[in-house]
Amino acid sequence: MGPKPLALQDLEAYWTKEAGPQKWIRVCMDTGGIAAGARQVHQALIDARDDWMLDIHIRQTGSLGLSYADPVVVVGDASGVTGILGNMDPESARELMRLLGNGGRALLEDRMIVPHVRGRSFSGPPQTMILVKDTNAPHPEDRTRFFQELIREELQVHGLADQVGVYRAMDMGLYQKGICMQLLPSRVTYSNVSGPDVRRIIHESLGEGQVLEEMLESGEDPQERIVLRHCGHIDPDELDDYLCAGGYRGLKRALLDMTPEEVIGELKTSGLRGRGGAGFPTWLKWRNTREPLAERKIVICNADEGDPGAFMDRSVLEGDPHAVLEGLMIAAYAIGADKGFFYIRAEYPLAIQRVQRALDQSRAAGLLGPNILGSDFSFDAQVRLGAGAFVCGEETALIASIEGRRGSPEPRPPYPSVKGLFGKPTAINNVETLAAVSVILDRGGEWYAGFGTEKSRGTKVFAVTGKVRNPQLVEVAMGTPIRNVIEMCGGAGEGRRIKAVQTGGPSGGVIPRGKMDTPVTYEGLRELGSIMGSGGMLVMDERDSMVDVAKFYLGFCVDESCGKCAPCRIGGFQMLKLLEKIHAGNGKREDLDTIRDICHCMRSASLCGLGQMAPNPVLSTLRYFEDEYLDLVDAGGQAKRGAR
Amino acid sequence: MRTQTEIGSLLDWVEEMRVRVREIVREWDDQEGNLIMMLHAVQNEFGYISRGVAGVLAKETGINMARIYEVITFYHYFRLTPPGSHSVQVCMGTACYLKGAQKLYDELAQQLQLMEAAGGRQGDVQLETVRCIGCCGMAPAVVVDSETHGRLCPGDILQFLKRKQEARHGS
Amino acid sequence: MIQEAAMIRAKINGTPIEVPEGTSILDAARKAGVRIPTLCKHPDLLPTAACGLCIVKVAGQERMPRACATMLQPDMEIITHDGELTRIRRTILELILSTHPNACLTCGRNGNCELQTLLGEFGVRDDRLEKYLRDVPPDHSNGSIIIDFAKCITCGRCVRTCQEIQNVWALSMLNRSINTRMAPAGDILLADSPCIKCGQCAAHCPTGAIVEHDETATVWEALRDPEKYCSVQIAPSVRVALGEEFGYPPGTNLTRQIYATLRRLGFHAVFDTNFSADLTIMEEACEFVQRFVHGKGPLPLITSCCPAWTDYMEKNHQDFIENFSTAKSPQQMLGVVAKTYYSEKMGLDPAKHFQVSIMPCTAKKYELERTDEMFASGHQDVDVTLTTRELARMIKQSGLVFREMPEEDADSPLGEYSGSGTLFGATGGVMEAALRTAHYLVTGRNLAPDAVNILPVRGLEGVREAEIDIEGTAVRVAVSHGMANVGKVLDKVRAARERGEDPPYHFIEVMACPGGCIGGGGQPYGISDEVRRRRMAGLYADDQGCARRFSHENPAIQRIYKEFLGEPLGEKAERLLHTRYHPRKSYLR
Ligand SMILES: Cc1cc2nc3c(=O)[nH]c(=O)nc-3n(C[C@H](O)[C@H](O)[C@H](O)COP(=O)(O)O)c2cc1C
Ligand code: SF4
Ligand code: SF4
Ligand code: SF4
Ligand code: SF4
Ligand code: SF4
Ligand code: SF4
Ligand code: SF4
Ligand code: FES
Ligand code: FES
Ligand code: FES
């Protein structure tokens, strides 16, 4: 990016630019990917390409969200993505380059993932078959290999063995569906394939080009990737990439075609509610910040994602920083702010680096600074770092932290929208909220409101971890049942039954197996005694002790309590002691009463959300799994009596 | 007794430190609410925030020592004592906890202790826990000297450290 | 000029009330005759909202807001007390108690501790939770106050007092979570910190975690020692505050009852610091005239009778050392004349003369040995300083029924005072007294009877500025109290200095404690602006009631100059009544 500021025409040229015909490979280089070895894969690809002097474009990108498959590479050409490969290493990278260099497809045994891309008809003869593991079989690997051999033999019989390759996939987003087969290039996919089916498929589908409707797996991608729209597709370090993907169109529309009030109106239409946890309507927060008379106002992007088990904000910042910046600028325009901050946790060095780079590039391009896009709107933003304190995600604590003080929350009112950072009216929004804002302004509030439910519009990104087969990020329309979200990640891992799902992190609660059909909405989760929170979903199976999990979350809140107010500082600590005592089999039934007393006290009398919600994991496990507590208490008692 | 040259180099160091802190302060001087950013810069520079450095920072910025200590003791990220020459941070986030991070931590702690007792070089390995480093997909995650690894066992980690130490002492 | 705040109506426990907009629920409830329990809120401080005891219910709201930090809104319906709230509050108290030692019997706050009182009121009868006590030894390093960290409930009152009201930053809140604790700036000894010993932290602490260094035992011992001649002085502000310890309303002037009580405690002579306040005025007003009229020495002249302030200046405003009045504080002046003039007169051996001062102040304990000049009599001029609270304790120990004490006079001549002397105890008082005498020194005439009360320097405004006309020349003065306010005044002077202009003020009075000594760190607990006003009113009434209102008219003062000291600012006066200031380090570590 040259230092020359971009004019409106330049932007429009980007937005209408056609993609070149080139072949390309993108390596997902987010923290998770890099930790798993993406850099080495990236280097191996470059080395191989240069060795063989191939014309293949290699670049970095953010995360597709497929954490379980890291390192991940995406292969494609002008037509789009042609393959996604996971669990890569330098050797397979070289092998991949060899295949592509020879004009082949990205077919690597046990590495292919292309979830939910399926065809319904044939357009040319199938050349390749991809097999999906029957993950429910007692020995999935063996069974898959057995089928691979079976198919090969059958191909031999039909004299097709030389034309059709048979490969094992890593993951195609098909679970509980037995052995599945996907035929390329058409992507016609069959599920629950049996031995006799193999013969039919080869004969009728391969041979005669028929689609076998009764086996056809036609399910579409259950994900709606709005916030994650660019993650894994563009190079987060390149403004050009973001512009080519239509970036800053929303900002242009806001600045040049709309008044701030109209922007707020658009947000109201969209129904977007804050994704940082509380679900406060974004338009209302902006209006409240717009209203007070003040010389200067401030916008802050809350990127303190401290919730253990959550990594969606990091993925967005690392994968698409400009989208968040664009959202922040739109927020600033709407409320009349000229200064913005990204408050990013220091534990996210890559996100910090990418946001910083995005800021520098935008400034150089004239997208930050005075009179942006020729309008009256002037704005600049800078990065501020957290320093290892979860509570600094709370708005007043975050403000204290930027101001250079201890991150202790303050009583509200006054709300930050009236008296915020440096005493000025301040709007604080979450990363995901802002990433949604930029696309809402581009595509319209109404379009966005078309996703989700009446009261919870749009989509939400969840970080699904724990005892799930494929820990990953998923973005789904609000209202999707929890069960479906878990199934998108392959369901239970380690072959055991799911016992409960914890949502909302340390402020949330558990949702027992019996309630898994609850749709994810702010209200739905709250009714069950949990919260949406930032979007962590922790899956627990039968081996996990609910008392232990409650103890873990409470322990987190105890460590992270800012220590200012007595109910939280001491209440959490004493409750943890009691839980530890119970867990160790030394508890008494009265201890449960004391725990309930303390919970009540913390909920009512803690100053901020941390302390008010810290009892949730305990209360909700007590609500659904009280017998686990009682068993521990009684067993402990019995053991003692026995010993006497 | 310190020799003249030792004292001289100590003074040089103090002077150098002052100059460096002053530079950091100058860089942030015109920004409102800059303390935490300056503390990050200071810690990056010196590895930790000693009382001496905090004192210079206080003098240069006019921010009270009390405030500086309030802040550095509040935020886990800031260190008041020099770090070990290697650090191992075991993630104790939800995902990692559920996948056995506590056990991993306990075993590591035990082995490091044994090694220290045996006079091994591992004595200056700083073992800590962190809360979710954002690699939950690779749980349990461990950061060894700012390199993130997933699904390692204590043995792997110690092996890795040993190789690093040998490499360093070899050169 | 002052706009009337709009009134709002709301209901508290069903009772309709009307209060000005911007009234907290806590204050509104108090007006409705309801006391909501508090621990972290202090009337001097903006709410921290730390303890959670003051939560209330608001109709239609799920959350329970904190009454101390929430403004009453029109039409709110508030419930301040019900079974649920009481239960939550009791749990909070139990939680606090679980981190607090059961050490009331040996505690400096036994009997007037806010925590103890609440635990009693809420009927907490057992330790249901396991104790988790802080294992940090008490800090005895500072001769004025003692910090017992184990008793600290982390309410933050002292820290905010020291940082926000006093701008000293000797105290800090460190760490977080259950490890959060109050500690001198970055975990050092208080003696090594910038502490100026004002004791405001102790005055604002709800518990016994910070208390004055109790020296009653030393005084009892001296009183028991047949070899010693014990004399005592009481500071201006003590007379209008001590009564609170015995059930009198704040501001009740009990001067003569206190004299009688002190005699019965065994003191051989009872003096009054008001006498030496008059003496201070003689010296200080002369100094002022020297500088103002004769240009001998820089202006503004700054008062120096508050040792916490001199300490603060020596640490933080060293560029004003030259501006300081070298006149010693009244406490030290009385000490030195007691051990010289009085001892000579009475034929006492000054070495055996034991001088006790009763002060509103913890910093006065430090002043006793501040510099060599505090030993001008050849001995330590004042041997022990007791705070008002310590005196009350002695009286209680002695069995004397204070309320039944007769009224007596102090011993002559060090017990005679003018109305000016008594003013010293309130902010603005030194200024008012000095101006009265300065006017006389310059013009040879007293202020007209209707101008004796110099009203613009009175009040509780943090900084008060005034211009007083002395024979056509405007004397510009500023009065500041609460250490955080002094910076504003001095910065104005600095700015003028830099521009090479005349100083904006000729004379500045500074008192460390809000309200001056009537609000001192050693005064009876329960300070608030209301209490300050009443104590001040007590002093102003004392002044008004004095036959003589001018220091220079105090016959005992005239006599001591004639018989002993010579001229104000003369050689002997300089030697005995003046001191010097030196730059000090804020941090010894
Ligand atoms: C203890 C605590 C921690 C929080 N942490 C975060 C966080 O890490 N990121 C975030 O966006 N919001 C966090 N929040 C919520 C924010 O305070 C705030 O509601 C949010 O940033 C507002 O943005 P939104 O309206 O876009 O959701 C936290 C709240 C509490 C009480
Ligand atoms: S609830 Fe906990 S985190 Fe929040 S202010 Fe109170 S002590 Fe701090
Ligand atoms: S501080 Fe109060 S409650 Fe604590 S020991 Fe002293 S008197 Fe008792
Ligand atoms: S109050 Fe109770 S504990 Fe205290 S002295 Fe009296 S009887 Fe003993
Ligand atoms: S005595 Fe005064 S200066 Fe010292 S710590 Fe207490 S409030 Fe601060
Ligand atoms: S010392 Fe007293 S005022 Fe200070 S925090 Fe502790 S209890 Fe509160
Ligand atoms: S005015 Fe204050 S400092 Fe001066 S003598 Fe009186 S009590 Fe002491
Ligand atoms: S104002 Fe009075 S009580 Fe307060 S420190 Fe100064 S002399 Fe002492
Ligand atoms: S692809 Fe790994 S979480 Fe990103
Ligand atoms: S829980 Fe360990 S990386 Fe997130
Ligand atoms: S008095 Fe209101 S929170 Fe403590």
CSV table of N, CA and C in Angstrom, one decimal, chain C residues 296-354:
chain,number,residue,atom,x,y,z
C,296,LYS,N,11.5,42.8,53.4
C,296,LYS,CA,12.6,41.9,53.9
C,296,LYS,C,12.1,40.5,53.9
C,297,GLY,N,12.4,39.9,52.8
C,297,GLY,CA,12.0,38.5,52.6
C,297,GLY,C,10.9,38.3,51.6
C,298,PRO,N,10.8,37.2,51.0
C,298,PRO,CA,9.9,37.0,49.9
C,298,PRO,C,8.5,36.9,50.3
C,299,LEU,N,7.6,37.3,49.4
C,299,LEU,CA,6.2,37.1,49.6
C,299,LEU,C,5.7,36.0,48.5
C,300,PRO,N,4.7,35.3,48.7
C,300,PRO,CA,3.8,35.4,49.9
C,300,PRO,C,4.5,34.8,51.1
C,301,LEU,N,4.0,35.2,52.3
C,301,LEU,CA,4.4,34.5,53.5
C,301,LEU,C,3.4,33.3,53.7
C,302,ILE,N,4.0,32.2,54.1
C,302,ILE,CA,3.1,31.0,54.2
C,302,ILE,C,3.1,30.6,55.7
C,303,THR,N,2.0,30.3,56.3
C,303,THR,CA,1.9,29.9,57.7
C,303,THR,C,2.5,28.5,57.8
C,304,SER,N,3.0,28.2,59.0
C,304,SER,CA,3.8,27.0,59.2
C,304,SER,C,3.4,26.3,60.5
C,305,CYS,N,2.3,26.5,61.1
C,305,CYS,CA,2.0,25.9,62.4
C,305,CYS,C,1.5,24.5,62.3
C,306,CYS,N,1.2,24.1,61.1
C,306,CYS,CA,0.7,22.7,60.9
C,306,CYS,C,1.9,21.8,60.5
C,307,PRO,N,2.4,20.9,61.4
C,307,PRO,CA,3.6,20.1,61.0
C,307,PRO,C,3.4,19.2,59.9
C,308,ALA,N,2.1,18.8,59.6
C,308,ALA,CA,1.9,17.9,58.5
C,308,ALA,C,2.2,18.7,57.2
C,309,TRP,N,1.7,19.9,57.3
C,309,TRP,CA,2.0,20.8,56.1
C,309,TRP,C,3.5,21.1,55.9
C,310,THR,N,4.2,21.4,57.0
C,310,THR,CA,5.6,21.7,56.8
C,310,THR,C,6.3,20.4,56.2
C,311,ASP,N,5.9,19.3,56.7
C,311,ASP,CA,6.5,18.1,56.2
C,311,ASP,C,6.2,17.9,54.7
C,312,TYR,N,5.0,18.2,54.4
C,312,TYR,CA,4.6,18.1,53.0
C,312,TYR,C,5.4,19.1,52.1
C,313,MET,N,5.5,20.3,52.6
C,313,MET,CA,6.2,21.3,51.9
C,313,MET,C,7.7,20.9,51.7
C,314,GLU,N,8.3,20.4,52.8
C,314,GLU,CA,9.7,20.0,52.7
C,314,GLU,C,9.9,18.9,51.7
C,315,LYS,N,8.8,18.1,51.5
C,315,LYS,CA,9.0,17.0,50.5
C,315,LYS,C,8.5,17.3,49.1
C,316,ASN,N,7.5,18.1,49.0
C,316,ASN,CA,6.9,18.3,47.7
C,316,ASN,C,7.0,19.8,47.1
C,317,HIS,N,7.2,20.7,48.0
C,317,HIS,CA,7.2,22.1,47.5
C,317,HIS,C,8.4,22.9,48.0
C,318,GLN,N,9.6,22.3,47.7
C,318,GLN,CA,10.8,22.8,48.3
C,318,GLN,C,11.1,24.2,47.8
C,319,ASP,N,10.5,24.6,46.7
C,319,ASP,CA,10.8,25.9,46.2
C,319,ASP,C,10.1,27.0,47.0
C,320,PHE,N,9.3,26.5,48.0
C,320,PHE,CA,8.6,27.5,48.9
C,320,PHE,C,9.2,27.6,50.3
C,321,ILE,N,10.4,27.0,50.4
C,321,ILE,CA,11.0,27.0,51.8
C,321,ILE,C,11.2,28.4,52.2
C,322,GLU,N,11.7,29.3,51.3
C,322,GLU,CA,11.9,30.7,51.7
C,322,GLU,C,10.7,31.4,52.1
C,323,ASN,N,9.6,31.0,51.6
C,323,ASN,CA,8.3,31.7,51.9
C,323,ASN,C,7.7,31.3,53.2
C,324,PHE,N,8.3,30.3,53.8
C,324,PHE,CA,7.7,29.9,55.1
C,324,PHE,C,7.9,30.8,56.2
C,325,SER,N,6.9,31.0,57.0
C,325,SER,CA,7.1,31.7,58.3
C,325,SER,C,8.0,30.8,59.1
C,326,THR,N,9.0,31.4,59.7
C,326,THR,CA,9.9,30.6,60.6
C,326,THR,C,9.3,30.5,62.0
C,327,ALA,N,8.2,31.2,62.2
C,327,ALA,CA,7.6,31.1,63.6
C,327,ALA,C,7.3,29.7,63.9
C,328,LYS,N,7.6,29.2,65.0
C,328,LYS,CA,7.2,27.8,65.4
C,328,LYS,C,5.7,27.8,65.6
C,329,SER,N,5.3,26.5,65.7
C,329,SER,CA,3.8,26.4,65.9
C,329,SER,C,3.5,26.7,67.4
C,330,PRO,N,2.3,27.0,67.7
C,330,PRO,CA,1.9,27.3,69.1
C,330,PRO,C,2.4,26.2,70.1
C,331,GLN,N,2.2,24.9,69.7
C,331,GLN,CA,2.6,23.8,70.5
C,331,GLN,C,4.1,24.0,71.0
C,332,GLN,N,4.9,24.2,70.0
C,332,GLN,CA,6.3,24.3,70.3
C,332,GLN,C,6.7,25.6,71.0
C,333,MET,N,6.0,26.6,70.7
C,333,MET,CA,6.3,27.9,71.4
C,333,MET,C,5.9,27.7,72.9
C,334,LEU,N,4.8,27.1,73.2
C,334,LEU,CA,4.4,26.9,74.6
C,334,LEU,C,5.4,26.1,75.3
C,335,GLY,N,5.8,25.0,74.6
C,335,GLY,CA,6.8,24.1,75.2
C,335,GLY,C,8.0,24.8,75.6
C,336,VAL,N,8.5,25.7,74.7
C,336,VAL,CA,9.8,26.3,75.0
C,336,VAL,C,9.7,27.4,76.1
C,337,VAL,N,8.6,28.1,76.1
C,337,VAL,CA,8.4,29.1,77.2
C,337,VAL,C,8.1,28.5,78.5
C,338,ALA,N,7.4,27.3,78.4
C,338,ALA,CA,7.1,26.6,79.7
C,338,ALA,C,8.4,26.2,80.4
C,339,LYS,N,9.4,25.7,79.5
C,339,LYS,CA,10.6,25.2,80.1
C,339,LYS,C,11.6,26.2,80.4
C,340,THR,N,11.4,27.4,79.8
C,340,THR,CA,12.4,28.5,80.1
C,340,THR,C,11.7,29.5,81.1
C,341,TYR,N,10.9,30.4,80.5
C,341,TYR,CA,10.2,31.5,81.2
C,341,TYR,C,9.5,31.0,82.4
C,342,TYR,N,8.6,30.0,82.2
C,342,TYR,CA,7.8,29.6,83.3
C,342,TYR,C,8.6,28.9,84.4
C,343,SER,N,9.5,28.0,83.9
C,343,SER,CA,10.3,27.3,84.9
C,343,SER,C,11.2,28.3,85.7
C,344,GLU,N,11.8,29.2,85.0
C,344,GLU,CA,12.5,30.2,85.7
C,344,GLU,C,11.7,30.9,86.8
C,345,LYS,N,10.5,31.4,86.3
C,345,LYS,CA,9.6,32.1,87.2
C,345,LYS,C,9.3,31.3,88.4
C,346,MET,N,9.0,30.0,88.2
C,346,MET,CA,8.5,29.2,89.3
C,346,MET,C,9.7,28.5,90.0
C,347,GLY,N,10.9,28.7,89.5
C,347,GLY,CA,12.0,28.1,90.2
C,347,GLY,C,12.0,26.6,90.0
C,348,LEU,N,11.6,26.1,88.8
C,348,LEU,CA,11.6,24.7,88.5
C,348,LEU,C,12.8,24.3,87.8
C,349,ASP,N,13.2,23.0,87.9
C,349,ASP,CA,14.3,22.5,87.1
C,349,ASP,C,13.7,22.1,85.8
C,350,PRO,N,14.1,22.8,84.7
C,350,PRO,CA,13.5,22.4,83.4
C,350,PRO,C,13.7,20.9,83.1
C,351,ALA,N,14.8,20.3,83.5
C,351,ALA,CA,15.0,18.9,83.2
C,351,ALA,C,14.0,18.0,83.8
C,352,LYS,N,13.3,18.5,84.9
C,352,LYS,CA,12.3,17.7,85.5
C,352,LYS,C,10.9,18.1,85.1
C,353,HIS,N,10.9,19.2,84.4
C,353,HIS,CA,9.6,19.7,83.9
C,353,HIS,C,9.1,18.8,82.7
C,354,PHE,N,8.0,18.2,82.9
C,354,PHE,CA,7.5,17.3,81.9
C,354,PHE,C,6.3,17.9,81.2
